[in-house]
């Protein structure tokens, strides 16, 4: 597939064909504006029935910051998966580094989290990204992260 014929969006079916994550740890519902291998935007509809809200925090449910960063990473992995034609292939993605994480607002049930991810460096096994997560155009989280694509066949 050439860059011009690659999908520019990923629905939940394509996301699950790329990512190994499943409920309750699949944290991206849709990826749009995919420009391989440069950038994309992930969408996470935050709902009260997610398991972390039972204990974080009772009476004031707040999406944990680590899951926001993970949602940004999953968004990036979908874009890389589209770029590298990894749908239906067995692989894992591992964090190597997370820098400059800042949380600017709470993310709560009913919010739609949009993760804007830009590639800083990539093309092989190791990729570096800038990520910004926003709710209604307001910055909720920002981070720079590096991940490794483990394409080693599993036996």
mmCIF file with all atom_site columns, C-alpha atoms in Angstrom:
data_model
loop_
_atom_site.group_PDB
_atom_site.id
_atom_site.type_symbol
_atom_site.label_atom_id
_atom_site.label_alt_id
_atom_site.label_comp_id
_atom_site.label_asym_id
_atom_site.label_entity_id
_atom_site.label_seq_id
_atom_site.pdbx_PDB_ins_code
_atom_site.Cartn_x
_atom_site.Cartn_y
_atom_site.Cartn_z
_atom_site.occupancy
_atom_site.B_iso_or_equiv
_atom_site.pdbx_formal_charge
_atom_site.auth_seq_id
_atom_site.auth_comp_id
_atom_site.auth_asym_id
_atom_site.auth_atom_id
_atom_site.pdbx_PDB_model_num
ATOM 1   C CA . UNK A 1 1   ? 0.000   0.000   0.000  1.00 0.00 ? 1   UNK A CA 1
ATOM 2   C CA . UNK A 1 2   ? 1.365   3.420   -0.860 1.00 0.00 ? 2   UNK A CA 1
ATOM 3   C CA . UNK A 1 3   ? 1.137   6.352   1.549  1.00 0.00 ? 3   UNK A CA 1
ATOM 4   C CA . UNK A 1 4   ? -1.647  7.848   -0.579 1.00 0.00 ? 4   UNK A CA 1
ATOM 5   C CA . UNK A 1 5   ? -3.799  4.683   -0.391 1.00 0.00 ? 5   UNK A CA 1
ATOM 6   C CA . UNK A 1 6   ? -3.428  4.128   3.357  1.00 0.00 ? 6   UNK A CA 1
ATOM 7   C CA . UNK A 1 7   ? -6.514  4.833   5.461  1.00 0.00 ? 7   UNK A CA 1
ATOM 8   C CA . UNK A 1 8   ? -6.808  8.277   7.013  1.00 0.00 ? 8   UNK A CA 1
ATOM 9   C CA . UNK A 1 9   ? -9.143  7.036   9.759  1.00 0.00 ? 9   UNK A CA 1
ATOM 10  C CA . UNK A 1 10  ? -9.306  3.922   11.911 1.00 0.00 ? 10  UNK A CA 1
ATOM 11  C CA . UNK A 1 11  ? -12.561 2.691   13.403 1.00 0.00 ? 11  UNK A CA 1
ATOM 12  C CA . UNK A 1 12  ? -12.672 0.282   16.344 1.00 0.00 ? 12  UNK A CA 1
ATOM 13  C CA . UNK A 1 13  ? -12.427 -2.730  14.012 1.00 0.00 ? 13  UNK A CA 1
ATOM 14  C CA . UNK A 1 14  ? -9.159  -1.551  12.445 1.00 0.00 ? 14  UNK A CA 1
ATOM 15  C CA . UNK A 1 15  ? -7.849  -0.421  15.843 1.00 0.00 ? 15  UNK A CA 1
ATOM 16  C CA . UNK A 1 16  ? -8.378  -3.942  17.222 1.00 0.00 ? 16  UNK A CA 1
ATOM 17  C CA . UNK A 1 17  ? -6.690  -5.427  14.153 1.00 0.00 ? 17  UNK A CA 1
ATOM 18  C CA . UNK A 1 18  ? -3.615  -3.292  14.929 1.00 0.00 ? 18  UNK A CA 1
ATOM 19  C CA . UNK A 1 19  ? -3.430  -3.061  18.733 1.00 0.00 ? 19  UNK A CA 1
ATOM 20  C CA . UNK A 1 20  ? -3.159  -6.109  20.997 1.00 0.00 ? 20  UNK A CA 1
ATOM 21  C CA . UNK A 1 21  ? -5.039  -4.244  23.796 1.00 0.00 ? 21  UNK A CA 1
ATOM 22  C CA . UNK A 1 22  ? -8.563  -5.282  24.756 1.00 0.00 ? 22  UNK A CA 1
ATOM 23  C CA . UNK A 1 23  ? -11.116 -4.209  27.349 1.00 0.00 ? 23  UNK A CA 1
ATOM 24  C CA . UNK A 1 24  ? -10.552 -2.814  29.897 1.00 0.00 ? 24  UNK A CA 1
ATOM 25  C CA . UNK A 1 25  ? -7.238  -1.491  28.588 1.00 0.00 ? 25  UNK A CA 1
ATOM 26  C CA . UNK A 1 26  ? -8.142  -0.490  25.048 1.00 0.00 ? 26  UNK A CA 1
ATOM 27  C CA . UNK A 1 27  ? -8.250  3.287   25.501 1.00 0.00 ? 27  UNK A CA 1
ATOM 28  C CA . UNK A 1 28  ? -8.899  4.698   22.029 1.00 0.00 ? 28  UNK A CA 1
ATOM 29  C CA . UNK A 1 29  ? -12.239 4.474   20.199 1.00 0.00 ? 29  UNK A CA 1
ATOM 30  C CA . UNK A 1 30  ? -11.330 6.028   16.862 1.00 0.00 ? 30  UNK A CA 1
ATOM 31  C CA . UNK A 1 31  ? -8.321  7.576   15.123 1.00 0.00 ? 31  UNK A CA 1
ATOM 32  C CA . UNK A 1 32  ? -8.833  10.342  12.564 1.00 0.00 ? 32  UNK A CA 1
ATOM 33  C CA . UNK A 1 33  ? -6.706  12.672  10.484 1.00 0.00 ? 33  UNK A CA 1
ATOM 34  C CA . UNK A 1 34  ? -4.026  9.997   10.013 1.00 0.00 ? 34  UNK A CA 1
ATOM 35  C CA . UNK A 1 35  ? -1.152  11.459  8.014  1.00 0.00 ? 35  UNK A CA 1
ATOM 36  C CA . UNK A 1 36  ? 1.435   8.674   7.773  1.00 0.00 ? 36  UNK A CA 1
ATOM 37  C CA . UNK A 1 37  ? 4.049   8.831   9.205  1.00 0.00 ? 37  UNK A CA 1
ATOM 38  C CA . UNK A 1 38  ? 3.561   12.311  10.655 1.00 0.00 ? 38  UNK A CA 1
ATOM 39  C CA . UNK A 1 39  ? 0.514   12.769  12.860 1.00 0.00 ? 39  UNK A CA 1
ATOM 40  C CA . UNK A 1 40  ? -2.971  11.692  13.839 1.00 0.00 ? 40  UNK A CA 1
ATOM 41  C CA . UNK A 1 41  ? -5.775  12.376  16.320 1.00 0.00 ? 41  UNK A CA 1
ATOM 42  C CA . UNK A 1 42  ? -7.268  9.740   18.591 1.00 0.00 ? 42  UNK A CA 1
ATOM 43  C CA . UNK A 1 43  ? -10.707 9.952   20.170 1.00 0.00 ? 43  UNK A CA 1
ATOM 44  C CA . UNK A 1 44  ? -11.631 8.450   23.541 1.00 0.00 ? 44  UNK A CA 1
ATOM 45  C CA . UNK A 1 45  ? -15.195 8.775   24.769 1.00 0.00 ? 45  UNK A CA 1
ATOM 46  C CA . UNK A 1 46  ? -14.884 8.757   28.552 1.00 0.00 ? 46  UNK A CA 1
ATOM 47  C CA . UNK A 1 47  ? -17.726 6.862   30.248 1.00 0.00 ? 47  UNK A CA 1
ATOM 48  C CA . UNK A 1 48  ? -18.603 6.274   33.882 1.00 0.00 ? 48  UNK A CA 1
ATOM 49  C CA . UNK A 1 49  ? -18.704 2.480   33.485 1.00 0.00 ? 49  UNK A CA 1
ATOM 50  C CA . UNK A 1 50  ? -14.915 2.230   33.006 1.00 0.00 ? 50  UNK A CA 1
ATOM 51  C CA . UNK A 1 51  ? -13.384 0.167   35.835 1.00 0.00 ? 51  UNK A CA 1
ATOM 52  C CA . UNK A 1 52  ? -10.890 2.776   37.062 1.00 0.00 ? 52  UNK A CA 1
ATOM 53  C CA . UNK A 1 53  ? -13.737 5.097   38.090 1.00 0.00 ? 53  UNK A CA 1
ATOM 54  C CA . UNK A 1 54  ? -14.804 2.688   40.856 1.00 0.00 ? 54  UNK A CA 1
ATOM 55  C CA . UNK A 1 55  ? -11.759 3.655   42.886 1.00 0.00 ? 55  UNK A CA 1
ATOM 56  C CA . UNK A 1 56  ? -10.377 6.846   41.279 1.00 0.00 ? 56  UNK A CA 1
ATOM 57  C CA . UNK A 1 57  ? -12.035 8.631   43.081 1.00 0.00 ? 57  UNK A CA 1
ATOM 58  C CA . UNK A 1 58  ? -15.358 7.506   44.612 1.00 0.00 ? 58  UNK A CA 1
ATOM 59  C CA . UNK A 1 59  ? -17.703 10.495  44.597 1.00 0.00 ? 59  UNK A CA 1
ATOM 60  C CA . UNK A 1 60  ? -15.483 12.434  42.151 1.00 0.00 ? 60  UNK A CA 1
ATOM 61  C CA . UNK A 1 61  ? -14.523 10.182  39.223 1.00 0.00 ? 61  UNK A CA 1
ATOM 62  C CA . UNK A 1 62  ? -11.335 11.366  37.496 1.00 0.00 ? 62  UNK A CA 1
ATOM 63  C CA . UNK A 1 63  ? -9.576  9.535   34.648 1.00 0.00 ? 63  UNK A CA 1
ATOM 64  C CA . UNK A 1 64  ? -6.124  8.533   35.934 1.00 0.00 ? 64  UNK A CA 1
ATOM 65  C CA . UNK A 1 65  ? -3.272  10.447  34.338 1.00 0.00 ? 65  UNK A CA 1
ATOM 66  C CA . UNK A 1 66  ? -1.417  7.278   33.433 1.00 0.00 ? 66  UNK A CA 1
ATOM 67  C CA . UNK A 1 67  ? -4.386  6.114   31.358 1.00 0.00 ? 67  UNK A CA 1
ATOM 68  C CA . UNK A 1 68  ? -4.439  9.444   29.515 1.00 0.00 ? 68  UNK A CA 1
ATOM 69  C CA . UNK A 1 69  ? -0.761  8.973   28.603 1.00 0.00 ? 69  UNK A CA 1
ATOM 70  C CA . UNK A 1 70  ? -1.497  5.362   27.617 1.00 0.00 ? 70  UNK A CA 1
ATOM 71  C CA . UNK A 1 71  ? -4.376  6.546   25.392 1.00 0.00 ? 71  UNK A CA 1
ATOM 72  C CA . UNK A 1 72  ? -1.970  8.912   23.615 1.00 0.00 ? 72  UNK A CA 1
ATOM 73  C CA . UNK A 1 73  ? 0.495   6.043   23.134 1.00 0.00 ? 73  UNK A CA 1
ATOM 74  C CA . UNK A 1 74  ? -2.212  3.752   21.761 1.00 0.00 ? 74  UNK A CA 1
ATOM 75  C CA . UNK A 1 75  ? -3.230  6.501   19.327 1.00 0.00 ? 75  UNK A CA 1
ATOM 76  C CA . UNK A 1 76  ? 0.375   6.747   18.147 1.00 0.00 ? 76  UNK A CA 1
ATOM 77  C CA . UNK A 1 77  ? 0.617   2.954   17.804 1.00 0.00 ? 77  UNK A CA 1
ATOM 78  C CA . UNK A 1 78  ? -2.452  2.878   15.548 1.00 0.00 ? 78  UNK A CA 1
ATOM 79  C CA . UNK A 1 79  ? -0.876  5.476   13.229 1.00 0.00 ? 79  UNK A CA 1
ATOM 80  C CA . UNK A 1 80  ? 2.389   3.510   13.144 1.00 0.00 ? 80  UNK A CA 1
ATOM 81  C CA . UNK A 1 81  ? 0.410   0.308   12.530 1.00 0.00 ? 81  UNK A CA 1
ATOM 82  C CA . UNK A 1 82  ? -1.358  1.897   9.567  1.00 0.00 ? 82  UNK A CA 1
ATOM 83  C CA . UNK A 1 83  ? 1.950   3.239   8.245  1.00 0.00 ? 83  UNK A CA 1
ATOM 84  C CA . UNK A 1 84  ? 3.755   -0.120  8.588  1.00 0.00 ? 84  UNK A CA 1
ATOM 85  C CA . UNK A 1 85  ? 0.792   -2.270  7.428  1.00 0.00 ? 85  UNK A CA 1
ATOM 86  C CA . UNK A 1 86  ? 0.612   -4.115  10.769 1.00 0.00 ? 86  UNK A CA 1
ATOM 87  C CA . UNK A 1 87  ? -3.103  -4.941  10.798 1.00 0.00 ? 87  UNK A CA 1
ATOM 88  C CA . UNK A 1 88  ? -3.635  -8.618  11.692 1.00 0.00 ? 88  UNK A CA 1
ATOM 89  C CA . UNK A 1 89  ? 0.050   -9.051  12.600 1.00 0.00 ? 89  UNK A CA 1
ATOM 90  C CA . UNK A 1 90  ? 1.269   -10.116 16.033 1.00 0.00 ? 90  UNK A CA 1
ATOM 91  C CA . UNK A 1 91  ? 3.411   -7.485  17.734 1.00 0.00 ? 91  UNK A CA 1
ATOM 92  C CA . UNK A 1 92  ? 3.667   -5.461  20.929 1.00 0.00 ? 92  UNK A CA 1
ATOM 93  C CA . UNK A 1 93  ? 4.554   -1.860  21.665 1.00 0.00 ? 93  UNK A CA 1
ATOM 94  C CA . UNK A 1 94  ? 6.532   -0.906  24.761 1.00 0.00 ? 94  UNK A CA 1
ATOM 95  C CA . UNK A 1 95  ? 7.214   2.445   26.356 1.00 0.00 ? 95  UNK A CA 1
ATOM 96  C CA . UNK A 1 96  ? 10.907  3.278   26.433 1.00 0.00 ? 96  UNK A CA 1
ATOM 97  C CA . UNK A 1 97  ? 10.694  6.806   27.808 1.00 0.00 ? 97  UNK A CA 1
ATOM 98  C CA . UNK A 1 98  ? 8.116   9.369   28.936 1.00 0.00 ? 98  UNK A CA 1
ATOM 99  C CA . UNK A 1 99  ? 9.216   13.001  29.417 1.00 0.00 ? 99  UNK A CA 1
ATOM 100 C CA . UNK A 1 100 ? 7.687   16.345  30.240 1.00 0.00 ? 100 UNK A CA 1
ATOM 101 C CA . UNK A 1 101 ? 4.305   15.026  31.330 1.00 0.00 ? 101 UNK A CA 1
ATOM 102 C CA . UNK A 1 102 ? 2.004   17.781  32.516 1.00 0.00 ? 102 UNK A CA 1
ATOM 103 C CA . UNK A 1 103 ? -1.634  17.520  33.540 1.00 0.00 ? 103 UNK A CA 1
ATOM 104 C CA . UNK A 1 104 ? -3.683  20.698  33.076 1.00 0.00 ? 104 UNK A CA 1
ATOM 105 C CA . UNK A 1 105 ? -7.305  19.715  33.751 1.00 0.00 ? 105 UNK A CA 1
ATOM 106 C CA . UNK A 1 106 ? -9.351  16.798  35.035 1.00 0.00 ? 106 UNK A CA 1
ATOM 107 C CA . UNK A 1 107 ? -10.858 14.341  32.561 1.00 0.00 ? 107 UNK A CA 1
ATOM 108 C CA . UNK A 1 108 ? -14.220 13.048  33.795 1.00 0.00 ? 108 UNK A CA 1
ATOM 109 C CA . UNK A 1 109 ? -17.056 10.825  32.548 1.00 0.00 ? 109 UNK A CA 1
ATOM 110 C CA . UNK A 1 110 ? -18.907 12.492  29.697 1.00 0.00 ? 110 UNK A CA 1
ATOM 111 C CA . UNK A 1 111 ? -15.764 14.115  28.293 1.00 0.00 ? 111 UNK A CA 1
ATOM 112 C CA . UNK A 1 112 ? -14.471 13.363  24.822 1.00 0.00 ? 112 UNK A CA 1
ATOM 113 C CA . UNK A 1 113 ? -10.691 13.168  24.995 1.00 0.00 ? 113 UNK A CA 1
ATOM 114 C CA . UNK A 1 114 ? -8.875  14.043  21.766 1.00 0.00 ? 114 UNK A CA 1
ATOM 115 C CA . UNK A 1 115 ? -5.251  12.937  21.591 1.00 0.00 ? 115 UNK A CA 1
ATOM 116 C CA . UNK A 1 116 ? -3.149  14.833  19.052 1.00 0.00 ? 116 UNK A CA 1
ATOM 117 C CA . UNK A 1 117 ? 0.052   12.922  18.332 1.00 0.00 ? 117 UNK A CA 1
ATOM 118 C CA . UNK A 1 118 ? 2.962   14.125  16.210 1.00 0.00 ? 118 UNK A CA 1
ATOM 119 C CA . UNK A 1 119 ? 5.988   12.053  15.219 1.00 0.00 ? 119 UNK A CA 1
ATOM 120 C CA . UNK A 1 120 ? 9.318   13.545  16.244 1.00 0.00 ? 120 UNK A CA 1
ATOM 121 C CA . UNK A 1 121 ? 11.401  10.606  15.048 1.00 0.00 ? 121 UNK A CA 1
ATOM 122 C CA . UNK A 1 122 ? 10.562  7.197   13.650 1.00 0.00 ? 122 UNK A CA 1
ATOM 123 C CA . UNK A 1 123 ? 10.526  4.851   10.741 1.00 0.00 ? 123 UNK A CA 1
ATOM 124 C CA . UNK A 1 124 ? 11.866  1.631   12.244 1.00 0.00 ? 124 UNK A CA 1
ATOM 125 C CA . UNK A 1 125 ? 11.422  -0.083  15.589 1.00 0.00 ? 125 UNK A CA 1
ATOM 126 C CA . UNK A 1 126 ? 11.856  3.017   17.790 1.00 0.00 ? 126 UNK A CA 1
ATOM 127 C CA . UNK A 1 127 ? 9.530   6.019   17.509 1.00 0.00 ? 127 UNK A CA 1
ATOM 128 C CA . UNK A 1 128 ? 9.399   9.297   19.429 1.00 0.00 ? 128 UNK A CA 1
ATOM 129 C CA . UNK A 1 129 ? 6.219   11.381  19.724 1.00 0.00 ? 129 UNK A CA 1
ATOM 130 C CA . UNK A 1 130 ? 4.787   14.612  21.065 1.00 0.00 ? 130 UNK A CA 1
ATOM 131 C CA . UNK A 1 131 ? 1.322   14.113  22.494 1.00 0.00 ? 131 UNK A CA 1
ATOM 132 C CA . UNK A 1 132 ? -1.391  16.509  23.579 1.00 0.00 ? 132 UNK A CA 1
ATOM 133 C CA . UNK A 1 133 ? -4.722  15.400  25.040 1.00 0.00 ? 133 UNK A CA 1
ATOM 134 C CA . UNK A 1 134 ? -7.556  17.913  24.991 1.00 0.00 ? 134 UNK A CA 1
ATOM 135 C CA . UNK A 1 135 ? -11.175 18.146  26.086 1.00 0.00 ? 135 UNK A CA 1
ATOM 136 C CA . UNK A 1 136 ? -13.294 20.710  24.229 1.00 0.00 ? 136 UNK A CA 1
ATOM 137 C CA . UNK A 1 137 ? -10.103 22.336  22.935 1.00 0.00 ? 137 UNK A CA 1
ATOM 138 C CA . UNK A 1 138 ? -8.683  22.737  26.453 1.00 0.00 ? 138 UNK A CA 1
ATOM 139 C CA . UNK A 1 139 ? -5.326  21.074  27.191 1.00 0.00 ? 139 UNK A CA 1
ATOM 140 C CA . UNK A 1 140 ? -5.693  18.195  29.658 1.00 0.00 ? 140 UNK A CA 1
ATOM 141 C CA . UNK A 1 141 ? -2.281  16.522  29.305 1.00 0.00 ? 141 UNK A CA 1
ATOM 142 C CA . UNK A 1 142 ? 0.920   16.839  27.325 1.00 0.00 ? 142 UNK A CA 1
ATOM 143 C CA . UNK A 1 143 ? 3.877   14.481  27.083 1.00 0.00 ? 143 UNK A CA 1
ATOM 144 C CA . UNK A 1 144 ? 6.795   13.431  24.940 1.00 0.00 ? 144 UNK A CA 1
ATOM 145 C CA . UNK A 1 145 ? 7.179   9.667   24.731 1.00 0.00 ? 145 UNK A CA 1
ATOM 146 C CA . UNK A 1 146 ? 9.294   7.043   23.025 1.00 0.00 ? 146 UNK A CA 1
ATOM 147 C CA . UNK A 1 147 ? 8.091   3.546   22.192 1.00 0.00 ? 147 UNK A CA 1
ATOM 148 C CA . UNK A 1 148 ? 9.540   0.424   20.634 1.00 0.00 ? 148 UNK A CA 1
ATOM 149 C CA . UNK A 1 149 ? 7.666   -1.769  18.190 1.00 0.00 ? 149 UNK A CA 1
ATOM 150 C CA . UNK A 1 150 ? 8.469   -5.401  18.977 1.00 0.00 ? 150 UNK A CA 1
ATOM 151 C CA . UNK A 1 151 ? 7.834   -7.167  15.681 1.00 0.00 ? 151 UNK A CA 1
ATOM 152 C CA . UNK A 1 152 ? 9.530   -10.415 16.772 1.00 0.00 ? 152 UNK A CA 1
ATOM 153 C CA . UNK A 1 153 ? 7.311   -13.362 15.898 1.00 0.00 ? 153 UNK A CA 1
ATOM 154 C CA . UNK A 1 154 ? 5.812   -14.953 19.012 1.00 0.00 ? 154 UNK A CA 1
ATOM 155 C CA . UNK A 1 155 ? 6.183   -18.709 19.346 1.00 0.00 ? 155 UNK A CA 1
#
